[in-house]
Coordinates of C-alpha atoms in Angstrom, one line a residue:
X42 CA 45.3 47.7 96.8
X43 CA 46.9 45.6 94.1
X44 CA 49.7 46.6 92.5
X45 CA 48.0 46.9 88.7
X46 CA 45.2 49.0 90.4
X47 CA 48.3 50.9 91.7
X48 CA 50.0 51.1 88.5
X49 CA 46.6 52.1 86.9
X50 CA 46.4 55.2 89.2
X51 CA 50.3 56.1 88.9
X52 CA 49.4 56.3 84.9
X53 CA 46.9 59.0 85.3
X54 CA 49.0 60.9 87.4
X55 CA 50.7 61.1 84.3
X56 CA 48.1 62.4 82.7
X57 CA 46.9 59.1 80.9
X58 CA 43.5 60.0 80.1
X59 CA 42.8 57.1 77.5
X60 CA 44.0 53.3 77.2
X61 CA 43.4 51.2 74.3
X62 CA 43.6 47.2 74.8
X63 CA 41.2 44.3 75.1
X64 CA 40.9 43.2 78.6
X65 CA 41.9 40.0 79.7
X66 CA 41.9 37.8 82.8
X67 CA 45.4 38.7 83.4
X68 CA 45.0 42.9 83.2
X69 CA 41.8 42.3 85.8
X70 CA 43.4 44.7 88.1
X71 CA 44.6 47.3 85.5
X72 CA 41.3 47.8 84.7
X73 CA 40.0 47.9 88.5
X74 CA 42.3 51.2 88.6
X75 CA 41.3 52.5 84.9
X76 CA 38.0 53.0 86.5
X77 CA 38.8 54.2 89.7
X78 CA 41.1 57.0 87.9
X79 CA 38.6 57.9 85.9
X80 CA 40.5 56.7 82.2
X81 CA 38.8 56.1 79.8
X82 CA 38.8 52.6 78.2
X83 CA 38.7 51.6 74.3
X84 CA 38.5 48.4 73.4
X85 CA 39.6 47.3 69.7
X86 CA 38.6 43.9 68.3
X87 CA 42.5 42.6 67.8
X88 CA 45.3 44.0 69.5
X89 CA 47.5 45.3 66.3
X90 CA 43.9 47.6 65.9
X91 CA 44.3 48.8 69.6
X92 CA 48.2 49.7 69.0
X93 CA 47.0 51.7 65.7
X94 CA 44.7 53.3 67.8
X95 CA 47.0 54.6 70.6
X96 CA 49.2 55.5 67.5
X97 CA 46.7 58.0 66.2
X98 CA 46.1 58.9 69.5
X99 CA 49.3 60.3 69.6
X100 CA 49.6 62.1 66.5
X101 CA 46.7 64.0 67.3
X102 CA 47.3 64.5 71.1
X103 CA 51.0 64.8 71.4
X104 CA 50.7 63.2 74.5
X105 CA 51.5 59.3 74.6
X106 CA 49.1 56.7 73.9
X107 CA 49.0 53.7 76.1
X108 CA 47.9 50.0 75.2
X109 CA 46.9 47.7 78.1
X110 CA 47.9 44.3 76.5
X111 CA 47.4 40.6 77.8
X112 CA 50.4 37.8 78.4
X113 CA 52.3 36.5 75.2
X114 CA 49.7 36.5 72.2
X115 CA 47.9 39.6 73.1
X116 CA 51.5 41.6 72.7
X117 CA 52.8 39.6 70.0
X118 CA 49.6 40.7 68.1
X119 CA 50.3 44.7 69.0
X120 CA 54.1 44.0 67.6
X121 CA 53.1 45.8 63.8
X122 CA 52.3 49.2 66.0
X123 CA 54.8 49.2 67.9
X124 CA 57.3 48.8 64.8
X125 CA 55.6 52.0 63.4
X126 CA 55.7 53.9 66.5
X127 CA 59.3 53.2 66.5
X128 CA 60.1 54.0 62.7
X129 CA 57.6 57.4 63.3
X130 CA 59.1 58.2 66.3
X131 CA 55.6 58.0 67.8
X132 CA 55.2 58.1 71.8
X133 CA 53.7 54.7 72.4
X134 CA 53.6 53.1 75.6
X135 CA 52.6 48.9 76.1
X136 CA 51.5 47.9 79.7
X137 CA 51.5 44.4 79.3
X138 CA 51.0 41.4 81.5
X139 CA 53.7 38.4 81.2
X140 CA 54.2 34.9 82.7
X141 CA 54.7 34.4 86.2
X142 CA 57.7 35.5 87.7
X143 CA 58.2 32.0 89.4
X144 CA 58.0 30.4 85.7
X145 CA 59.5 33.1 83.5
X146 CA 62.0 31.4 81.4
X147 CA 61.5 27.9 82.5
X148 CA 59.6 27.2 79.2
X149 CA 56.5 25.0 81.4
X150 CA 53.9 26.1 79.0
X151 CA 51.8 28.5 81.5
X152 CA 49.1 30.0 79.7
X153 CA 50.2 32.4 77.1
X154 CA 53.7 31.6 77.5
X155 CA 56.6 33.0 75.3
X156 CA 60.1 32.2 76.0
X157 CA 61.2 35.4 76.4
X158 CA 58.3 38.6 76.1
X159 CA 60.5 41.8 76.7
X160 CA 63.4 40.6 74.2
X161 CA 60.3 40.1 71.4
X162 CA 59.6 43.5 72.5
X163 CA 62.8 44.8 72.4
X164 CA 63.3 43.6 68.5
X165 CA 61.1 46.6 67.4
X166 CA 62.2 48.9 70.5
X167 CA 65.1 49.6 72.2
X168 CA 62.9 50.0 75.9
X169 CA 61.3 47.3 76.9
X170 CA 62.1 46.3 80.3
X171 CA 60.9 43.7 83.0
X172 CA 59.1 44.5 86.3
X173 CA 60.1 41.4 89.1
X174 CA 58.8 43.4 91.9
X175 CA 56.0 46.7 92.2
X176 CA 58.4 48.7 93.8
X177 CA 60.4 48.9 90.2
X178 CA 57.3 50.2 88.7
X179 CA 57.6 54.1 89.7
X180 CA 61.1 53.9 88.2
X181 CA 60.0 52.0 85.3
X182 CA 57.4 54.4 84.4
X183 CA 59.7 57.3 84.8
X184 CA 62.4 55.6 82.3
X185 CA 59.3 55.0 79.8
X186 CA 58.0 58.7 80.1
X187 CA 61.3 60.0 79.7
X188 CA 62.1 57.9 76.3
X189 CA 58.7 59.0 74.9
X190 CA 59.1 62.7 75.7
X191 CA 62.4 63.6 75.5
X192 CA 65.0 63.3 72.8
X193 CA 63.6 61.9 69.9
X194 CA 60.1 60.3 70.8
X195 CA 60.5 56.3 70.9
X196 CA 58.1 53.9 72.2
X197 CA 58.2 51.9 75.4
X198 CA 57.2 48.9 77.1
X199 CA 57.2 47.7 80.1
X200 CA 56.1 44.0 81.4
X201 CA 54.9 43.2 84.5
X202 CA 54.6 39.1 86.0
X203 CA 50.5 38.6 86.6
X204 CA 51.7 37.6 89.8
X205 CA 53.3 41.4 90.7
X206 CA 50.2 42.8 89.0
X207 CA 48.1 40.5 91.7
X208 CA 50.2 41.1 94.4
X209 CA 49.5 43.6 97.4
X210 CA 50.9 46.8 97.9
X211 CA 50.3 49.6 100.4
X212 CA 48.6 52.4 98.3
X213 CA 48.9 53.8 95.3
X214 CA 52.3 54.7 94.3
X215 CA 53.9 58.2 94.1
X216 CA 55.4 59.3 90.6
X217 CA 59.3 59.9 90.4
X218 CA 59.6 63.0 89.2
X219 CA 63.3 62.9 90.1
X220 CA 64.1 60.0 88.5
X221 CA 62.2 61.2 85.3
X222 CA 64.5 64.6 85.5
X223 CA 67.7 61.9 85.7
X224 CA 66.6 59.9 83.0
X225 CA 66.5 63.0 80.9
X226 CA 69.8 64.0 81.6
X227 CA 70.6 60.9 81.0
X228 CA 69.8 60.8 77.8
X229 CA 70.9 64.4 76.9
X230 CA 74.9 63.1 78.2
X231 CA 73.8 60.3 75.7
X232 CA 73.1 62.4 72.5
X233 CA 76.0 65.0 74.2
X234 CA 78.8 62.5 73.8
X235 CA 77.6 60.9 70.5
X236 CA 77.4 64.6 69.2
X237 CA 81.3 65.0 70.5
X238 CA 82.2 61.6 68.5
X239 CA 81.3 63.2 65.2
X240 CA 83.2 66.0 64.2
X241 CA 80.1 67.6 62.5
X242 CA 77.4 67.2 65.2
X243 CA 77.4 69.7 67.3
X244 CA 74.7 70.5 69.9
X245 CA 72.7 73.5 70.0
X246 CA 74.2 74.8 73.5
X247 CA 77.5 75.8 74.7
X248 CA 80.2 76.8 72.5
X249 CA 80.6 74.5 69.7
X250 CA 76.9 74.7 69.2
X251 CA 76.7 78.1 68.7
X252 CA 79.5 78.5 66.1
X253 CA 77.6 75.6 64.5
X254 CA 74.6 77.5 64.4
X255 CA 76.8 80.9 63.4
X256 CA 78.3 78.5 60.2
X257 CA 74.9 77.9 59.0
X258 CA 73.5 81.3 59.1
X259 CA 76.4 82.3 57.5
X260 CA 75.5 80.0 54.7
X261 CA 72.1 80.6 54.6
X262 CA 72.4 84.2 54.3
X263 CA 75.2 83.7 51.5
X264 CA 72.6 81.2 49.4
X265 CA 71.6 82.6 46.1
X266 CA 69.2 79.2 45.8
X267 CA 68.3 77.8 49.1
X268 CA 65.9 75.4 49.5
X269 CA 63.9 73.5 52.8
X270 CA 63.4 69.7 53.1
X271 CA 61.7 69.2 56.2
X272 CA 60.4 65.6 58.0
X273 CA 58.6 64.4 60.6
X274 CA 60.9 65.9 62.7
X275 CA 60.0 69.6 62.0
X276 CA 56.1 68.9 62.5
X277 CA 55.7 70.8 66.1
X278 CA 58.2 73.9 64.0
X279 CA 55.7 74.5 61.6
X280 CA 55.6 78.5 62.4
X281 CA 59.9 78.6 62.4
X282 CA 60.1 76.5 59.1
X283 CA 57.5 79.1 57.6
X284 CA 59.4 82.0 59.0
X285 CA 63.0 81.0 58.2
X286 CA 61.2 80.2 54.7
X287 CA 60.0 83.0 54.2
X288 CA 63.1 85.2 55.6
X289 CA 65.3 82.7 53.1
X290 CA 62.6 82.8 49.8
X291 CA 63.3 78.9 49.8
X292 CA 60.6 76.5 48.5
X293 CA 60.1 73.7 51.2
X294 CA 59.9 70.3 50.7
X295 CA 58.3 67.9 52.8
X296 CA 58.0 63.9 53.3
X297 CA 55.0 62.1 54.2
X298 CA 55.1 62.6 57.8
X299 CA 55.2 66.8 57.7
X300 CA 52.5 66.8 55.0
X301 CA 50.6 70.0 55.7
X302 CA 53.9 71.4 57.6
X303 CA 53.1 75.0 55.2
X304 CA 49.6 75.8 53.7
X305 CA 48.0 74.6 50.6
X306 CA 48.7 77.7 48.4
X307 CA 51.8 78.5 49.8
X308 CA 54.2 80.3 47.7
X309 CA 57.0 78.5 49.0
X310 CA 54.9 74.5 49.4
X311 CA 56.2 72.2 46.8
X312 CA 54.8 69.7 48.9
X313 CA 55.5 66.0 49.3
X314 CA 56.8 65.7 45.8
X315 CA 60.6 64.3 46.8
X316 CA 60.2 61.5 44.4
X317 CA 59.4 63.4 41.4
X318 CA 61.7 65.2 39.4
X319 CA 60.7 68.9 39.9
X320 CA 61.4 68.6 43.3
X321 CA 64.6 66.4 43.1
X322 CA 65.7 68.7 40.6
X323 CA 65.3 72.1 42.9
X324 CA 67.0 70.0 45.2
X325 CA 70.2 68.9 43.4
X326 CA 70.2 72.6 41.8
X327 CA 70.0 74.2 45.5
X328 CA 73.5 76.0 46.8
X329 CA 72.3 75.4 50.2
X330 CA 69.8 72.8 51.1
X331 CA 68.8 72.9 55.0
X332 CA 67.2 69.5 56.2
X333 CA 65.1 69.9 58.9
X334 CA 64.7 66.4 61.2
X335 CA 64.6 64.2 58.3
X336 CA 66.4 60.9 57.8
X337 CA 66.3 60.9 54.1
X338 CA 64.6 57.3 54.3
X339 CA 64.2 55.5 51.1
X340 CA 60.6 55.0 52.1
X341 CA 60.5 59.1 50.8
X342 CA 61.3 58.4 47.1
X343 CA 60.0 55.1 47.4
X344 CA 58.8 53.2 43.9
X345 CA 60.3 55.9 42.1
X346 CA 64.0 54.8 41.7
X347 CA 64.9 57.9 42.0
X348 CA 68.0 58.8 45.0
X349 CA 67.7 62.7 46.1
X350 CA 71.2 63.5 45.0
X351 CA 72.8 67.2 46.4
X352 CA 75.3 69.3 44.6
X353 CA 75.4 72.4 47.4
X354 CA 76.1 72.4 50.9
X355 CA 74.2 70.5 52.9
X356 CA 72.9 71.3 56.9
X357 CA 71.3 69.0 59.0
X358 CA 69.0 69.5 61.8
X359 CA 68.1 66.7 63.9
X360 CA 67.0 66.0 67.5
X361 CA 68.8 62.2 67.0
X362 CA 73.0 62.6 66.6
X363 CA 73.2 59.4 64.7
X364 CA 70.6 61.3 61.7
X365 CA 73.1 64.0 61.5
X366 CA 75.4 62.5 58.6
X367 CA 74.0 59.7 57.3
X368 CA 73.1 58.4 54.6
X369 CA 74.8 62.0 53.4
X370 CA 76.8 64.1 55.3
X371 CA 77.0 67.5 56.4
X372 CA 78.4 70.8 56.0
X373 CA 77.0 71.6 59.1
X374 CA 75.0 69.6 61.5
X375 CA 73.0 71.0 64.5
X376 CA 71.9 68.9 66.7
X377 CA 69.0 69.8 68.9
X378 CA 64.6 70.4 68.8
X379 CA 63.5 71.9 65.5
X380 CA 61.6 74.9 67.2
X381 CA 64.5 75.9 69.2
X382 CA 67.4 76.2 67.1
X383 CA 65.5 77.1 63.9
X384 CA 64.5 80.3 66.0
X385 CA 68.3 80.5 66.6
X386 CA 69.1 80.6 63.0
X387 CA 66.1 83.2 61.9
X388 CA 67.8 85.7 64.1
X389 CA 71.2 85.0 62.3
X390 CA 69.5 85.9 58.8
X391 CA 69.8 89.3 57.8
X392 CA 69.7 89.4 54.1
X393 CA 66.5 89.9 51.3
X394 CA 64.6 86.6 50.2
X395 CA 65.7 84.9 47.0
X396 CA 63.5 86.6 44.7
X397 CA 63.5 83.2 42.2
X398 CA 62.0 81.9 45.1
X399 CA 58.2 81.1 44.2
X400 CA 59.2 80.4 40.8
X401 CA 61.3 77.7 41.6
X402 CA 58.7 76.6 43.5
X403 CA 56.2 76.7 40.8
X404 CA 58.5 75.0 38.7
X405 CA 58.8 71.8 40.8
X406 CA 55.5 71.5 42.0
X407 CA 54.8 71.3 37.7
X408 CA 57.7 68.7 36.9
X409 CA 55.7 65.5 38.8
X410 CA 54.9 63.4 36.0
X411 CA 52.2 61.3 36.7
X412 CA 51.8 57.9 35.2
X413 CA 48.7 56.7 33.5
X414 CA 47.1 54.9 36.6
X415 CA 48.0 57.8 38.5
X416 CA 46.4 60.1 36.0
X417 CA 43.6 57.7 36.1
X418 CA 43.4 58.2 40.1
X419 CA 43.0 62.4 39.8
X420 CA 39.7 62.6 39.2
X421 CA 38.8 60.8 42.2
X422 CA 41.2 62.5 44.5
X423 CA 39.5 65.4 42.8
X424 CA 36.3 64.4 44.2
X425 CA 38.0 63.5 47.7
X426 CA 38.5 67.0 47.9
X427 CA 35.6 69.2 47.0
X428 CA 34.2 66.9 49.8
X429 CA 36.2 67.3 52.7
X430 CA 34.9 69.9 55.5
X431 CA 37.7 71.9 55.8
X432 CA 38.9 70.5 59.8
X433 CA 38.8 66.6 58.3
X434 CA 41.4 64.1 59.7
X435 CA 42.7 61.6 56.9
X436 CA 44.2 58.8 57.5
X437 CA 45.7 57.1 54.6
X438 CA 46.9 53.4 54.4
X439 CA 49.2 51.6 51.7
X440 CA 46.6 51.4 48.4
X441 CA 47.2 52.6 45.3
X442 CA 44.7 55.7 45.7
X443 CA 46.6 56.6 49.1
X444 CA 49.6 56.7 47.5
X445 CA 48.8 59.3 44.5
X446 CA 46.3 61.3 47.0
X447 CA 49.8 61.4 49.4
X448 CA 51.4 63.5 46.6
X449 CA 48.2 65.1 45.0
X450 CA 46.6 66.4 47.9
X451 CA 47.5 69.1 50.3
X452 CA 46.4 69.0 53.7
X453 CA 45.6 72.3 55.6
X454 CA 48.1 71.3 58.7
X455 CA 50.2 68.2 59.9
X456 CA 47.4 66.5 62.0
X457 CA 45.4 66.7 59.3
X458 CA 46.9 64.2 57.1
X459 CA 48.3 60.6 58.6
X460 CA 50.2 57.3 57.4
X461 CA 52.1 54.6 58.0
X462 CA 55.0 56.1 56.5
X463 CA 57.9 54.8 58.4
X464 CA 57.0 51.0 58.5
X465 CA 54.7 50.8 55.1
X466 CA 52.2 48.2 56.7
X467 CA 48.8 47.6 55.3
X468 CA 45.5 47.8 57.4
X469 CA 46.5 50.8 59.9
X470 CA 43.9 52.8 58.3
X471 CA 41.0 52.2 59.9
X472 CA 42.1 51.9 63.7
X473 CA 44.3 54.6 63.1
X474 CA 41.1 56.6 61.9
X475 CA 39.4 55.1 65.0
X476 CA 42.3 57.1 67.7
X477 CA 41.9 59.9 65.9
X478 CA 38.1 60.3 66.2
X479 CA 39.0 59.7 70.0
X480 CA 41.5 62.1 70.3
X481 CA 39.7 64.5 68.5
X482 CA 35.9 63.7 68.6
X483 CA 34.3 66.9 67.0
X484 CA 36.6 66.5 64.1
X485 CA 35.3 64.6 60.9
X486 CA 37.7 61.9 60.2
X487 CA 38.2 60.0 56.5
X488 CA 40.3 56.5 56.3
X489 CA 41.5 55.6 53.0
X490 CA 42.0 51.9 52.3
X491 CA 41.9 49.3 49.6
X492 CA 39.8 46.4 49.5
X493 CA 43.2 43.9 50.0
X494 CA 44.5 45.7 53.2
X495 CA 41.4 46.8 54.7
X496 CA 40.9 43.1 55.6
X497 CA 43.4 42.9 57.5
X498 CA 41.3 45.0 60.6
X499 CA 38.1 45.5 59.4
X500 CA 36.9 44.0 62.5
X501 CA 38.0 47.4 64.0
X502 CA 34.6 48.8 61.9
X503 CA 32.8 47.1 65.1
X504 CA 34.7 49.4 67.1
X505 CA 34.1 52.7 65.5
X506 CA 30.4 51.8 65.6
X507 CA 30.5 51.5 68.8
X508 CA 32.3 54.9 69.5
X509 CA 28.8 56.4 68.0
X510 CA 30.0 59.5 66.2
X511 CA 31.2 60.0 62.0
X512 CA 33.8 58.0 60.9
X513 CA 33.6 57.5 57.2
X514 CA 36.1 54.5 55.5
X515 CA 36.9 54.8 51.9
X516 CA 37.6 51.5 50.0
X517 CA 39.2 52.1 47.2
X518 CA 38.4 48.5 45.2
X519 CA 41.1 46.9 42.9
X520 CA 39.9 43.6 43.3
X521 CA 43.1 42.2 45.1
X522 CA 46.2 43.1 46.1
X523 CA 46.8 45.9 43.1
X524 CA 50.1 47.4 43.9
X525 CA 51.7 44.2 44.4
X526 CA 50.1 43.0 41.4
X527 CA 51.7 45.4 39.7
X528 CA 55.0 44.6 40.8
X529 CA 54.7 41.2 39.4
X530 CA 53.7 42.6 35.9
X531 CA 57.0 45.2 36.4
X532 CA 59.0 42.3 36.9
X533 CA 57.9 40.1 34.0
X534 CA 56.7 37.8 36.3
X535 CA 53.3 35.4 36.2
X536 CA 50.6 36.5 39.0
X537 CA 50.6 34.9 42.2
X538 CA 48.5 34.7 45.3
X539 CA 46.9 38.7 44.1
X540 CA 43.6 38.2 42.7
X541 CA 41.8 38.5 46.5
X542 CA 39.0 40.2 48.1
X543 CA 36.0 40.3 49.5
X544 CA 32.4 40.0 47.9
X545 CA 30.8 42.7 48.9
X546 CA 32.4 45.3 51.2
X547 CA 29.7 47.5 51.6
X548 CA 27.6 44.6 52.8
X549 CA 30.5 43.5 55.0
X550 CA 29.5 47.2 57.0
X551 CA 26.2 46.6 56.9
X552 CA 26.7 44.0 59.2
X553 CA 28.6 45.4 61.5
X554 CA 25.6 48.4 62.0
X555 CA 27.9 50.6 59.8
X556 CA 26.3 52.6 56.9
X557 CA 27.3 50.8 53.2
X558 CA 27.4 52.2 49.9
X559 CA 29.0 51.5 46.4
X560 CA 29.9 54.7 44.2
X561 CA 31.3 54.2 40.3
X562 CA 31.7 57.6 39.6
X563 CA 33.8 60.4 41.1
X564 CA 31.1 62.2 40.9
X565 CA 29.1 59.8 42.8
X566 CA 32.1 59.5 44.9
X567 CA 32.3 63.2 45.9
X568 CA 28.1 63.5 46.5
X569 CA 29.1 60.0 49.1
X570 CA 31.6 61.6 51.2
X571 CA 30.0 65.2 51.1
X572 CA 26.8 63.1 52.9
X573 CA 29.0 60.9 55.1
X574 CA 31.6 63.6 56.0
X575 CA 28.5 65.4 57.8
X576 CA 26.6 62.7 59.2
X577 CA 27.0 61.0 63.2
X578 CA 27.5 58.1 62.0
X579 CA 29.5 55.0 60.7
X580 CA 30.0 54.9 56.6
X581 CA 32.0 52.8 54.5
X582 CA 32.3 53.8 50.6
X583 CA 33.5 51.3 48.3
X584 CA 34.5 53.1 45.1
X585 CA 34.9 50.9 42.0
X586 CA 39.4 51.1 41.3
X587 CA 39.1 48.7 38.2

C-alpha cells in the first residue's frame, strides 16, 4: 500500500475515530486509508473551520482531534486553531501534506509551495516536525501522541512530502508503543529537571514532593480564610476541587476555561467572576489562596483593568513547571496532575470547614458591578437560559453578549460551556459548535456569535446542515464590530473601519438550507431557542443588539 493509506490505518490504531479537513489532490491516499479504517470524515468549508472543529472535538472527547490538511495554503489557513489549541492546551493533531522532498527548500514555486511549512507551524507550536522517509512515521506519531497526552496537553503536527505520502510501503505500519512509553519519560525528566531548577517546584513524587505537598496541607489546614482559584487545568479534578472545597469551606473561583468546574447553586461557586471586585476582593483578603492549574493570564481579568493582587500565601498547582511561579510566586508549588495530588492534599486536611465560608461566597458573587450595556445584556441572557435543555453544549465566541453571558451564566459542568479563551479570536463559534455536535451528537448544542465575527466562517453553516441533526447559532446583532467600536469611543478616538455587517443574516441561512429567524424581544428570543433547542434541525437566530 502507500504510505498515507498506511499512515491512515496507523491513526486508528490509535483510536482516531474522526478527521476533520477538506480533501485535496495531495491527501488522496490519506483518505484511501480513512475509509478503509473505517474513520469517519468531516469536511468543513475552510480549513481554520475544520481546526475549530477538531478543537471542540477535543474538549468534548478528551481524546485528540486530528485535521487532514493540504500542502502550504490549506495549513496556513488551519494556523488560528492551532494557536488556540496551543494557548488552551488542547490535544490537536495536523496531518498535513508538504512540498516534495526533492524541492523542499529550493523555493521553485511547486504548487502550494511555502519556504519553509513545519517552521510556520512551529511559530504557534513547539512540535511540528518533518517526515523525509515513511519509516519516520511510526516514531513521529508516537512523539505527537505523547505531547498531546502527557504532561500538559500541546498540539502537534507532523508534515509529510506528497512524494513519501505516494510512495510504496510493505503494509500497514505497527504503532510504537515503546517509543511512545520513552517519549513520556522523556518529557517527565524534562518537567523533573526544570522542577529541580526552581527552588519552589517540586514534583508530586519522591521526597521533596511529598514535604511539598506536607507544607501545603499544613497551610491549608492552618487557613482561617482560604479560598480556590482553579483553570483549565483543574477541569478533569472537578470531584477533588469540590471535595478539598468542601473539606476547606473555601469559595472557588474559576476562569473561563473551568466554567462549570462546581454546580450552579453551589455554596462554595463564585464562578468566573475574577475580574470583578467581589471576587478580587475574597481573593486579596484570603490567608491562603490555592491555585489549581491556572496561569493567571491577563486574558482572565481582561477589559477590566483590574490585576488579581494576593496578600496570603500563595500555592500553586500545575502540571507545567514553568506555571509554577510566574507571573507570582509561590509559597509552595506542587507540580504534578490536578486529580492526583489534590487527592494527596484532601488526605492531609483534618480540620472543620471555615464556617464564613458560603458567606464569603455570597458576598463576591454580589460585588460584580455590571455596566449599563452589560445590564442591558441580562435580560437576554435571561432568556438564554429558561431555554436551554438542561444537557446543552455552548459555545461562545468573542461578542459582546458572550462576554457578559461568560460571567452571568453558569453552566451545569465544564463541557458544557466552551470559548476561545486562550487566544481571543473571533469566528470559532460556529465550527467549534459544529465538533461538538460530532463528538457528542445527542446533545443539543447553542453557538453564540455576533454578526461581525460570525462572518468570518459562516460558510461552516453549510457544514452543520449537512451533518443533519440540531445545531442552533445565535447572532447577537450590533451592526458592526461593537466591542471594538467601543474601544475607539473609550479612547476618544473617531470610528474607523466598525460600522460592518451583513444585510440580512437570517436570510444568509436560509440559503444555506438552514432555518432563519429574527427575534426583538427577549421574550421572543427565549420562545426561538426553546423551539430550536428541540428541533433536528439547522437554526440561526438573529437577535436585534442595538
Amino acid at each position: 500500500m502507500r504510505t498515507g493509506h498506511a499512515l491512515a490505518l496507523l491513526l486508528r490504531e490509535y483510536g482516531v475515530e474522526s478527521v476533520f479537513g477538506i480533501p485535496g489532490v495531495h491527501t488522496i491516499e490519506l483518505y484511501r486509508g480513512f475509509a478503509e479504517a473505517g474513520i469517519s470524515t468531516h469536511p468543513a468549508r475552510h480549513e481554520q473551520g475544520a481546526g475549530f472543529m477538531a478543537d471542540a472535538y477535543a474538549r468534548q472527547t478528551g481524546k485528540p482531534g486530528v485535521c487532514a490538511l493540504v500542502t502550504g495554503p490549506g495549513v496556513l489557513n488551519a494556523l488560528t486553531p492551532l494557536a488556540q489549541a496551543w494557548h488552551d492546551s488542547i490535544p490537536l493533531l495536523y496531518i498535513t501534506a508538504t512540498t516534495r522532498s526533492d524541492l523542499l527548500g529550493r523555493e521553485r514555486g511547486p504548487l502550494h509551495d511555502i519556504r519553509d511549512q513545519v517552521a510556520a507551524v512551529a511559530g504557534v507550536t513547539e512540535h511540528s516536525w518533518l517526515a523525509r522517509t515513511a519509516q519516520e512515521l511510526p516514531e513521529l506519531v508516537a512523539r505527537a501522541w505523547a505531547a498531546m497526552t502527557t504532561g500538559r496537553p500541546r498540539p502537534a503536527h507532523i508534515a509529510v512530502p506528497i512524494d513519501v505520502l505516494t510512495a510504496e510501503v510493505d503494509g500497514p505500519f505497527t504503532p510504537f508503543s515503546k517509543i511512545a512509553d520513552t517519549a513520556a519519560a522523556a518529557t517527565a525528566a524534562v518537567a523533573a529537571t526544570a522542577a529541580a531548577t526552581t527552588a519552589a517546584a517540586t514534583g508530586p513524587h519522591g521526597e521533596a514532593g511529598r514535604a511539598a505537598i506536607a507544607a501545603a496541607g499544613a497551610l491549608l489546614c492552618q487557613a482561617s480564610t482560604p479560598a480556590i482559584i482553579a483553570g483549565g487545568g483543574a477541569r478533569k479534578a472537578r470531584a477533588e476541587v469540590r471535595a478539598i472545597a468542601e473539606r476547606l469551606g473555601a469559595p472557588v473561583v474559576t476562569t473561563g476555561n473551568a466554567s462549570g468546574l462546581l454546580p450552579p447553586g453551589h455554596p462554595l461557586a463564585v464562578g468566573t467572576l475574577l475580574p470583578f471586585a467581589g471576587a478580587q476582593d475574597l481573593l486579596r483578603e484570603a490567608d491562603v489562596v490555592l491555585a489549581v492549574g491556572t496561569e493567571f493570564s491577563e486574558t482572565d481579568v481582561l477589559y477590566t483593568g483590574r490585576e488579581v493582587e494576593l496578600e496570603g500565601s500563595l500555592i500553586r498547582l500545575d502540571i507545567d513547571p514553568a506555571n509554577l511561579n510566574a507571573p507570582m510566586p509561590a509559597k509552595v508549588a506542587l507540580e504534578g496532575d490536578a486529580r492526583a495530588v489534590l487527592a494527596g492534599l484532601i488526605a492531609l486536611i483534618d480540620r472543620e470547614p471555615a464556617a464564613d465560608g458560603p458567606a464569603r461566597t455570597v458576598a463576591a458573587r454580589a460585588a460584580v458591578g455590571w455596566t449599563g450595556q452589560s445590564l442591558g445584556h441580562l435580560p437576554w441572557l435571561d432568556a438564554v437560559a429558561a431555554a436551554l435543555p438542561e444537557d446543552t453544549a455552548v459555545v461562545l465566541d468573542s461578542t459582546q453578549l458572550a462576554y457578559t453571558a461568560h460571567h452571568y451564566l453558569s453552566p451545569a459542568e465544564p463541557t458544557a460551556w466552551t470559548a476561545t479563551y486562550g487566544l481571543g479570536t473571533l469566528g470559532a463559534a460556529l465550527p467549534m459548535a459544529v465538533g461538538a455536535a460530532i463528538a457528542e451528537p445527542e446533545r443539543p448544542v447553542l453557538a453564540i456569535a455576533g454578526d461581525g465575527g460570525s462572518l468570518f466562517t459562516l460558510t461552516e453553516l453549510a457544514t452543520a446542515v449537512d451533518l443533519g441533526r440540531q445545531l442552533t447559532l445565535l447572532i447577537w446583532d450590533n451592526r458592526g464590530y461593537g466591542e471594538i467600536r467601543d474601544s475607539f469611543d473609550r479612547a476618544s478616538a473617531t470610528r474607523v473601519d466598525t460600522e460592518v455587517t451583513a444585510f440580512d443574516h437570517a436570510l444568509i441561512a436560509r440559503g444555506f438550507g438552514a432555518r432563519g429567524l429574527h427575534v426583538a424581544t427577549p421574550e421572543a428570543l427565549r420562545e426561538a431557542l426553546h423551539e430550536a433547542l428541540r428541533t433536528n434541525a439547522v437554526t440561526v437566530v438573529v437577535a436585534a443588539g442595538f
